[in-house]
Amino acid sequence: MAAKRPTIGFHTEKLIRQGYLAQLLDGAISASNEHDVNLYLFPGLGLNAPYPETRQYNVVFEFSNKNCLDGLLVASGMICNTISDKDLNIYYERYSPLPVLSIGILMNNIPSITVDNKSGIIQGISHLVVTHNKKRILYIGGPRKNQEAMIRLKAFKDGLVLYKIPYREEFILEGDFRFNSGYVCMMEFIKKYKVTFDSVLAANDEMALGCIKALTECRVKVPQEVAVIGFDDIEAAELNLPPLTTVRQPVFEIGQKALELVLKAVNNEEIEHNTVLRTNLIVRNSCGCLSDSLKFIDRNIIRTGEFGNKIKSINRQNRETVFNSLVKSLHVSNRKKMTDLIIGCEDIIRKNPQSPTLFNELFPMFQTFLQIQLSYDPDVNKWHNFISLLREYILLQFGGDKDSRIRIETLFHEIRTQITLLIHQSQALLRFELADDLRNLNSFISQLSSSLVMKEILGSIQNDLERADIKSCFFAFYDKEIPNTAGMIWKQPEKASIIMAYDDQEMISCYPDTIPFPVINLLPEGMLKDRRYTLVVKPLFFMEEQFGFMLFELGQRMGIVYETLWLEMSAALKTILLYNAQKKAEENLLGAMNALEEANVRLRNISQQDDLTGLLNRRGFLSLSEKTINVALRLKKNGILFYGDLDGLKTINDTHGHKEGDWAICQTAKILENIFRREDVVARFGGDEFVVLCIDPGKKFEMTIQEKLKKELANTNKNAAKPFKISITLGYVAFNHTEYPSMERLIGLADYYLYEQKKKRKGR
């Protein structure tokens, strides 16, 4: 009988796969592939994070136990920022006797994996002082309760002492590791003290990038006037203008190593109490240096006349060193495939380095490898570095054979050119896939509201999840909804039932058939096939009621796609539950009038009210506007339909995060409610679009609304002090009671005039 495949859990933040978290997850997934381990991801929010949804999201952490897991990883540095050491110990104790490993925070009684924060910060200070002669260094740190933030702050103070730089309390700012906190810290400092510093060292890249944005808006030139260095080396660091000099912590390797260590603990192997990985400075342009990538290109220009001076002594140690560097130079999902590529390339070239068909023999191997690996690491510079290391590894075998070395140099130049082209094509494809994801997401959300029959909706969900690259998904409902309000102690239900399960795109079970099982097992015994899984666990809830949970297999789409799908499915399934409750109440009308009334009210709120803004949604507007129009026509009243658009929502989401985008949508709703009359019908029609129906508006009503809108926008933007401005464009169309076309026609015309307004604005 085959040995049971180990299953490791991973507690993280929300499943937004970008920056630090994306690299951490990719590392853990890569190691789970290599070691044939099931990986269950439990994405929540920071423990005790000050958000209204925190309590509901973090129910997911209650599913981890010895019945469904063999070991547990915790991204402590991400989700434990806001709790005391005492609460942190209580949090970890609940998972005993599972082998647990902490990532980012050193624990007293639990194995941990951390990075050499002190060395990284000292490297940053040394570079500013020694290379750029900077002496007035501003520091933007993380939250005071975060252990890693405190280590980096102490390292900064030690660095000041080391380089004999006076300590200034006002030069120590506290952020929260997020982009906006870096922006706000810098803006507030400049407002109070002006630019009295010549450089900035931030405790992570997101705050450093927020700081650069603030400096740019204050017309302070980076790096000419102020040098900036970050910490982490997230993907956005290299893409920023200017590219961010930063201390790289090996985040991908942390994810890999963490899983390997906890797997050793599962197998009762001894591991170190604290595994520390090195950090190193990545020099780009934000400090004033020439980017490492540009230096790298300069170093590797083909100079065929200089080979004789560059030949290194060829020995086993040199080749092994370069080989090991090759294997570590990329974030690979399978190290064996990397090794096979290197050895295969070596064998082909060694047989006949002068072969005219050498490129045609080699490049298909690279192409196959690239197609698999680009989703893990699309960084152009890392691939160039890999090619250069491979070139060096091959050249070490040809000593003074000048002709062969020239041929190999030419060959690798051709390979480098083609790989660059492939990477650009891959990135263009990713942009296309993102646009396609958004289109599919809109279609999926529309489908969810198309039926109130559970079996039909579950069938629709399966089709749409497969389009989102989710090939396996399992939905479980509790026997009844469970309140989870503030002040309550959450108690996990004992039982749940699978209402839908499909695996490898094959339906296993679907409502009305259900499969009961103990919740502590997460899934019924034997439901998973004999293969490796990476499954995401998410609670199903609406408002303050938990009604089940789901597990789905993680695909290659952006995390925001999965987060949005999950929230929309929760709302849709809750609507159906309420609808079914309504039907059941109708069947037992005489004995259950109170239950019927409650279900009706809640169903109406969910199906006709927008959850985010509290306004009517599309369905609610069409229903109410039809009744309003009928009354107006009978009374011979005229009207106006306004169609509004929140300008630049995508830019806000991409630059500042979806939490800020949600805030902008809610502010737009408030502004529209303020400028229109109480009797007007205001609704969020979908996404960034709003619609307002006004009956008997009076003369110059449109001009009055535009004037009110201008004032409300000015006041809102002034009071909010956000790093972006809210802008709303309105289009409108008037209608007469004698010639009312249809609501569909009115909406189309108002939408047309809305975009005419946008064109005029762009043309100014």
PDB file of N, CA, C and O in Angstrom, residues 694-744:
ATOM      1  N   CYS A 694     -35.063  60.900 -12.362  1.00  0.00           N
ATOM      2  CA  CYS A 694     -35.672  62.076 -11.735  1.00  0.00           C
ATOM      3  C   CYS A 694     -36.990  62.394 -12.438  1.00  0.00           C
ATOM      4  O   CYS A 694     -37.019  62.577 -13.663  1.00  0.00           O
ATOM      5  N   ILE A 695     -38.078  62.495 -11.687  1.00  0.00           N
ATOM      6  CA  ILE A 695     -39.397  62.827 -12.228  1.00  0.00           C
ATOM      7  C   ILE A 695     -39.741  64.261 -11.851  1.00  0.00           C
ATOM      8  O   ILE A 695     -39.517  64.697 -10.722  1.00  0.00           O
ATOM      9  N   ASP A 696     -40.295  65.009 -12.845  1.00  0.00           N
ATOM     10  CA  ASP A 696     -40.699  66.402 -12.650  1.00  0.00           C
ATOM     11  C   ASP A 696     -39.544  67.244 -12.092  1.00  0.00           C
ATOM     12  O   ASP A 696     -39.652  67.847 -11.011  1.00  0.00           O
ATOM     13  N   PRO A 697     -38.430  67.313 -12.818  1.00  0.00           N
ATOM     14  CA  PRO A 697     -37.231  67.955 -12.267  1.00  0.00           C
ATOM     15  C   PRO A 697     -37.264  69.475 -12.229  1.00  0.00           C
ATOM     16  O   PRO A 697     -36.532  70.094 -11.478  1.00  0.00           O
ATOM     17  N   GLY A 698     -38.040  70.103 -13.066  1.00  0.00           N
ATOM     18  CA  GLY A 698     -38.047  71.564 -13.088  1.00  0.00           C
ATOM     19  C   GLY A 698     -37.022  72.134 -14.063  1.00  0.00           C
ATOM     20  O   GLY A 698     -36.217  71.415 -14.659  1.00  0.00           O
ATOM     21  N   LYS A 699     -37.023  73.472 -14.177  1.00  0.00           N
ATOM     22  CA  LYS A 699     -36.147  74.135 -15.137  1.00  0.00           C
ATOM     23  C   LYS A 699     -34.699  74.139 -14.647  1.00  0.00           C
ATOM     24  O   LYS A 699     -34.427  74.261 -13.460  1.00  0.00           O
ATOM     25  N   LYS A 700     -33.795  74.069 -15.618  1.00  0.00           N
ATOM     26  CA  LYS A 700     -32.342  74.131 -15.376  1.00  0.00           C
ATOM     27  C   LYS A 700     -31.879  73.124 -14.316  1.00  0.00           C
ATOM     28  O   LYS A 700     -30.887  73.333 -13.624  1.00  0.00           O
ATOM     29  N   PHE A 701     -32.619  72.031 -14.197  1.00  0.00           N
ATOM     30  CA  PHE A 701     -32.263  71.017 -13.212  1.00  0.00           C
ATOM     31  C   PHE A 701     -30.888  70.411 -13.497  1.00  0.00           C
ATOM     32  O   PHE A 701     -30.094  70.169 -12.583  1.00  0.00           O
ATOM     33  N   GLU A 702     -30.606  70.197 -14.808  1.00  0.00           N
ATOM     34  CA  GLU A 702     -29.327  69.581 -15.178  1.00  0.00           C
ATOM     35  C   GLU A 702     -28.155  70.464 -14.753  1.00  0.00           C
ATOM     36  O   GLU A 702     -27.145  69.983 -14.214  1.00  0.00           O
ATOM     37  N   MET A 703     -28.284  71.789 -14.979  1.00  0.00           N
ATOM     38  CA  MET A 703     -27.203  72.712 -14.616  1.00  0.00           C
ATOM     39  C   MET A 703     -27.000  72.742 -13.101  1.00  0.00           C
ATOM     40  O   MET A 703     -25.870  72.775 -12.607  1.00  0.00           O
ATOM     41  N   THR A 704     -28.096  72.714 -12.365  1.00  0.00           N
ATOM     42  CA  THR A 704     -28.011  72.717 -10.904  1.00  0.00           C
ATOM     43  C   THR A 704     -27.271  71.483 -10.403  1.00  0.00           C
ATOM     44  O   THR A 704     -26.418  71.571  -9.507  1.00  0.00           O
ATOM     45  N   ILE A 705     -27.595  70.344 -10.986  1.00  0.00           N
ATOM     46  CA  ILE A 705     -26.939  69.091 -10.581  1.00  0.00           C
ATOM     47  C   ILE A 705     -25.441  69.154 -10.865  1.00  0.00           C
ATOM     48  O   ILE A 705     -24.606  68.751 -10.033  1.00  0.00           O
ATOM     49  N   GLN A 706     -25.072  69.674 -12.051  1.00  0.00           N
ATOM     50  CA  GLN A 706     -23.646  69.755 -12.408  1.00  0.00           C
ATOM     51  C   GLN A 706     -22.895  70.680 -11.447  1.00  0.00           C
ATOM     52  O   GLN A 706     -21.758  70.397 -11.050  1.00  0.00           O
ATOM     53  N   GLU A 707     -23.525  71.777 -11.038  1.00  0.00           N
ATOM     54  CA  GLU A 707     -22.892  72.703 -10.100  1.00  0.00           C
ATOM     55  C   GLU A 707     -22.725  72.052  -8.719  1.00  0.00           C
ATOM     56  O   GLU A 707     -21.682  72.182  -8.070  1.00  0.00           O
ATOM     57  N   LYS A 708     -23.787  71.363  -8.269  1.00  0.00           N
ATOM     58  CA  LYS A 708     -23.702  70.660  -6.980  1.00  0.00           C
ATOM     59  C   LYS A 708     -22.609  69.590  -7.014  1.00  0.00           C
ATOM     60  O   LYS A 708     -21.862  69.404  -6.049  1.00  0.00           O
ATOM     61  N   LEU A 709     -22.535  68.875  -8.138  1.00  0.00           N
ATOM     62  CA  LEU A 709     -21.532  67.817  -8.282  1.00  0.00           C
ATOM     63  C   LEU A 709     -20.127  68.386  -8.169  1.00  0.00           C
ATOM     64  O   LEU A 709     -19.262  67.822  -7.480  1.00  0.00           O
ATOM     65  N   LYS A 710     -19.896  69.508  -8.824  1.00  0.00           N
ATOM     66  CA  LYS A 710     -18.560  70.131  -8.790  1.00  0.00           C
ATOM     67  C   LYS A 710     -18.165  70.485  -7.347  1.00  0.00           C
ATOM     68  O   LYS A 710     -17.039  70.225  -6.911  1.00  0.00           O
ATOM     69  N   LYS A 711     -19.106  71.060  -6.581  1.00  0.00           N
ATOM     70  CA  LYS A 711     -18.813  71.444  -5.196  1.00  0.00           C
ATOM     71  C   LYS A 711     -18.588  70.216  -4.311  1.00  0.00           C
ATOM     72  O   LYS A 711     -17.671  70.189  -3.485  1.00  0.00           O
ATOM     73  N   GLU A 712     -19.447  69.192  -4.475  1.00  0.00           N
ATOM     74  CA  GLU A 712     -19.310  67.989  -3.654  1.00  0.00           C
ATOM     75  C   GLU A 712     -17.982  67.290  -3.913  1.00  0.00           C
ATOM     76  O   GLU A 712     -17.331  66.801  -2.988  1.00  0.00           O
ATOM     77  N   LEU A 713     -17.584  67.231  -5.176  1.00  0.00           N
ATOM     78  CA  LEU A 713     -16.302  66.601  -5.512  1.00  0.00           C
ATOM     79  C   LEU A 713     -15.147  67.352  -4.874  1.00  0.00           C
ATOM     80  O   LEU A 713     -14.215  66.755  -4.319  1.00  0.00           O
ATOM     81  N   ALA A 714     -15.200  68.672  -4.948  1.00  0.00           N
ATOM     82  CA  ALA A 714     -14.121  69.488  -4.372  1.00  0.00           C
ATOM     83  C   ALA A 714     -14.022  69.268  -2.862  1.00  0.00           C
ATOM     84  O   ALA A 714     -12.929  69.083  -2.312  1.00  0.00           O
ATOM     85  N   ASN A 715     -15.162  69.271  -2.171  1.00  0.00           N
ATOM     86  CA  ASN A 715     -15.166  69.077  -0.718  1.00  0.00           C
ATOM     87  C   ASN A 715     -14.685  67.677  -0.335  1.00  0.00           C
ATOM     88  O   ASN A 715     -13.896  67.501   0.592  1.00  0.00           O
ATOM     89  N   THR A 716     -15.184  66.678  -1.051  1.00  0.00           N
ATOM     90  CA  THR A 716     -14.796  65.287  -0.752  1.00  0.00           C
ATOM     91  C   THR A 716     -13.306  65.081  -0.937  1.00  0.00           C
ATOM     92  O   THR A 716     -12.629  64.498  -0.087  1.00  0.00           O
ATOM     93  N   ASN A 717     -12.761  65.544  -2.061  1.00  0.00           N
ATOM     94  CA  ASN A 717     -11.323  65.355  -2.336  1.00  0.00           C
ATOM     95  C   ASN A 717     -10.457  66.114  -1.337  1.00  0.00           C
ATOM     96  O   ASN A 717      -9.404  65.640  -0.917  1.00  0.00           O
ATOM     97  N   LYS A 718     -10.927  67.302  -0.936  1.00  0.00           N
ATOM     98  CA  LYS A 718     -10.164  68.093   0.025  1.00  0.00           C
ATOM     99  C   LYS A 718     -10.137  67.411   1.395  1.00  0.00           C
ATOM    100  O   LYS A 718      -9.078  67.298   2.028  1.00  0.00           O
ATOM    101  N   ASN A 719     -11.288  66.927   1.850  1.00  0.00           N
ATOM    102  CA  ASN A 719     -11.384  66.328   3.182  1.00  0.00           C
ATOM    103  C   ASN A 719     -10.738  64.942   3.240  1.00  0.00           C
ATOM    104  O   ASN A 719     -10.202  64.543   4.265  1.00  0.00           O
ATOM    105  N   ALA A 720     -10.783  64.206   2.135  1.00  0.00           N
ATOM    106  CA  ALA A 720     -10.248  62.840   2.133  1.00  0.00           C
ATOM    107  C   ALA A 720      -8.739  62.820   2.132  1.00  0.00           C
ATOM    108  O   ALA A 720      -8.119  61.949   2.729  1.00  0.00           O
ATOM    109  N   ALA A 721      -8.117  63.792   1.444  1.00  0.00           N
ATOM    110  CA  ALA A 721      -6.643  63.869   1.353  1.00  0.00           C
ATOM    111  C   ALA A 721      -6.053  62.544   0.877  1.00  0.00           C
ATOM    112  O   ALA A 721      -5.090  62.041   1.429  1.00  0.00           O
ATOM    113  N   LYS A 722      -6.681  61.958  -0.129  1.00  0.00           N
ATOM    114  CA  LYS A 722      -6.172  60.712  -0.699  1.00  0.00           C
ATOM    115  C   LYS A 722      -5.109  61.031  -1.749  1.00  0.00           C
ATOM    116  O   LYS A 722      -5.050  62.155  -2.269  1.00  0.00           O
ATOM    117  N   PRO A 723      -4.298  60.015  -2.127  1.00  0.00           N
ATOM    118  CA  PRO A 723      -3.296  60.234  -3.172  1.00  0.00           C
ATOM    119  C   PRO A 723      -3.894  60.236  -4.577  1.00  0.00           C
ATOM    120  O   PRO A 723      -3.160  60.196  -5.553  1.00  0.00           O
ATOM    121  N   PHE A 724      -5.210  60.272  -4.680  1.00  0.00           N
ATOM    122  CA  PHE A 724      -5.889  60.357  -5.964  1.00  0.00           C
ATOM    123  C   PHE A 724      -7.140  61.219  -5.775  1.00  0.00           C
ATOM    124  O   PHE A 724      -7.576  61.474  -4.653  1.00  0.00           O
ATOM    125  N   LYS A 725      -7.687  61.709  -6.858  1.00  0.00           N
ATOM    126  CA  LYS A 725      -8.892  62.533  -6.830  1.00  0.00           C
ATOM    127  C   LYS A 725     -10.071  61.748  -7.397  1.00  0.00           C
ATOM    128  O   LYS A 725      -9.938  61.048  -8.403  1.00  0.00           O
ATOM    129  N   ILE A 726     -11.226  61.876  -6.737  1.00  0.00           N
ATOM    130  CA  ILE A 726     -12.454  61.292  -7.279  1.00  0.00           C
ATOM    131  C   ILE A 726     -12.993  62.222  -8.357  1.00  0.00           C
ATOM    132  O   ILE A 726     -13.086  63.431  -8.161  1.00  0.00           O
ATOM    133  N   SER A 727     -13.335  61.649  -9.496  1.00  0.00           N
ATOM    134  CA  SER A 727     -13.916  62.414 -10.602  1.00  0.00           C
ATOM    135  C   SER A 727     -15.111  61.638 -11.142  1.00  0.00           C
ATOM    136  O   SER A 727     -15.037  60.416 -11.312  1.00  0.00           O
ATOM    137  N   ILE A 728     -16.219  62.332 -11.376  1.00  0.00           N
ATOM    138  CA  ILE A 728     -17.446  61.690 -11.852  1.00  0.00           C
ATOM    139  C   ILE A 728     -17.923  62.425 -13.108  1.00  0.00           C
ATOM    140  O   ILE A 728     -17.983  63.658 -13.137  1.00  0.00           O
ATOM    141  N   THR A 729     -18.240  61.676 -14.142  1.00  0.00           N
ATOM    142  CA  THR A 729     -18.813  62.250 -15.369  1.00  0.00           C
ATOM    143  C   THR A 729     -20.275  61.832 -15.470  1.00  0.00           C
ATOM    144  O   THR A 729     -20.611  60.665 -15.250  1.00  0.00           O
ATOM    145  N   LEU A 730     -21.151  62.799 -15.779  1.00  0.00           N
ATOM    146  CA  LEU A 730     -22.585  62.530 -15.915  1.00  0.00           C
ATOM    147  C   LEU A 730     -23.042  62.780 -17.348  1.00  0.00           C
ATOM    148  O   LEU A 730     -22.675  63.779 -17.968  1.00  0.00           O
ATOM    149  N   GLY A 731     -23.827  61.866 -17.864  1.00  0.00           N
ATOM    150  CA  GLY A 731     -24.560  62.082 -19.102  1.00  0.00           C
ATOM    151  C   GLY A 731     -26.043  62.008 -18.781  1.00  0.00           C
ATOM    152  O   GLY A 731     -26.434  61.344 -17.814  1.00  0.00           O
ATOM    153  N   TYR A 732     -26.879  62.678 -19.546  1.00  0.00           N
ATOM    154  CA  TYR A 732     -28.300  62.626 -19.204  1.00  0.00           C
ATOM    155  C   TYR A 732     -29.158  62.759 -20.460  1.00  0.00           C
ATOM    156  O   TYR A 732     -28.708  63.238 -21.504  1.00  0.00           O
ATOM    157  N   VAL A 733     -30.395  62.299 -20.332  1.00  0.00           N
ATOM    158  CA  VAL A 733     -31.361  62.432 -21.413  1.00  0.00           C
ATOM    159  C   VAL A 733     -32.736  62.718 -20.791  1.00  0.00           C
ATOM    160  O   VAL A 733     -33.117  62.096 -19.796  1.00  0.00           O
ATOM    161  N   ALA A 734     -33.406  63.709 -21.328  1.00  0.00           N
ATOM    162  CA  ALA A 734     -34.741  64.070 -20.843  1.00  0.00           C
ATOM    163  C   ALA A 734     -35.804  63.297 -21.625  1.00  0.00           C
ATOM    164  O   ALA A 734     -35.584  62.913 -22.776  1.00  0.00           O
ATOM    165  N   PHE A 735     -36.955  63.048 -21.021  1.00  0.00           N
ATOM    166  CA  PHE A 735     -38.050  62.380 -21.736  1.00  0.00           C
ATOM    167  C   PHE A 735     -39.378  63.062 -21.391  1.00  0.00           C
ATOM    168  O   PHE A 735     -39.536  63.648 -20.317  1.00  0.00           O
ATOM    169  N   ASN A 736     -40.297  62.966 -22.325  1.00  0.00           N
ATOM    170  CA  ASN A 736     -41.613  63.601 -22.213  1.00  0.00           C
ATOM    171  C   ASN A 736     -42.673  62.539 -21.976  1.00  0.00           C
ATOM    172  O   ASN A 736     -42.578  61.434 -22.510  1.00  0.00           O
ATOM    173  N   HIS A 737     -43.663  62.877 -21.176  1.00  0.00           N
ATOM    174  CA  HIS A 737     -44.688  61.881 -20.858  1.00  0.00           C
ATOM    175  C   HIS A 737     -45.490  61.457 -22.085  1.00  0.00           C
ATOM    176  O   HIS A 737     -46.141  60.413 -22.095  1.00  0.00           O
ATOM    177  N   THR A 738     -45.436  62.276 -23.138  1.00  0.00           N
ATOM    178  CA  THR A 738     -46.197  61.931 -24.357  1.00  0.00           C
ATOM    179  C   THR A 738     -45.413  61.024 -25.289  1.00  0.00           C
ATOM    180  O   THR A 738     -45.989  60.392 -26.174  1.00  0.00           O
ATOM    181  N   GLU A 739     -44.097  60.982 -25.121  1.00  0.00           N
ATOM    182  CA  GLU A 739     -43.263  60.197 -26.039  1.00  0.00           C
ATOM    183  C   GLU A 739     -42.213  59.384 -25.268  1.00  0.00           C
ATOM    184  O   GLU A 739     -41.022  59.417 -25.570  1.00  0.00           O
ATOM    185  N   TYR A 740     -42.633  58.657 -24.283  1.00  0.00           N
ATOM    186  CA  TYR A 740     -41.684  57.846 -23.501  1.00  0.00           C
ATOM    187  C   TYR A 740     -41.284  56.612 -24.320  1.00  0.00           C
ATOM    188  O   TYR A 740     -42.121  55.825 -24.722  1.00  0.00           O
ATOM    189  N   PRO A 741     -39.967  56.447 -24.606  1.00  0.00           N
ATOM    190  CA  PRO A 741     -39.545  55.321 -25.454  1.00  0.00           C
ATOM    191  C   PRO A 741     -39.568  53.992 -24.683  1.00  0.00           C
ATOM    192  O   PRO A 741     -40.482  53.192 -24.830  1.00  0.00           O
ATOM    193  N   SER A 742     -38.546  53.765 -23.858  1.00  0.00           N
ATOM    194  CA  SER A 742     -38.431  52.604 -22.973  1.00  0.00           C
ATOM    195  C   SER A 742     -37.245  52.881 -22.063  1.00  0.00           C
ATOM    196  O   SER A 742     -36.369  53.688 -22.392  1.00  0.00           O
ATOM    197  N   MET A 743     -37.199  52.182 -20.934  1.00  0.00           N
ATOM    198  CA  MET A 743     -36.064  52.396 -20.031  1.00  0.00           C
ATOM    199  C   MET A 743     -34.757  51.957 -20.691  1.00  0.00           C
ATOM    200  O   MET A 743     -33.712  52.593 -20.527  1.00  0.00           O
ATOM    201  N   GLU A 744     -34.804  50.877 -21.447  1.00  0.00           N
ATOM    202  CA  GLU A 744     -33.592  50.400 -22.131  1.00  0.00           C
ATOM    203  C   GLU A 744     -33.071  51.456 -23.101  1.00  0.00           C
ATOM    204  O   GLU A 744     -31.861  51.716 -23.170  1.00  0.00           O
TER     205      GLU A 744
END
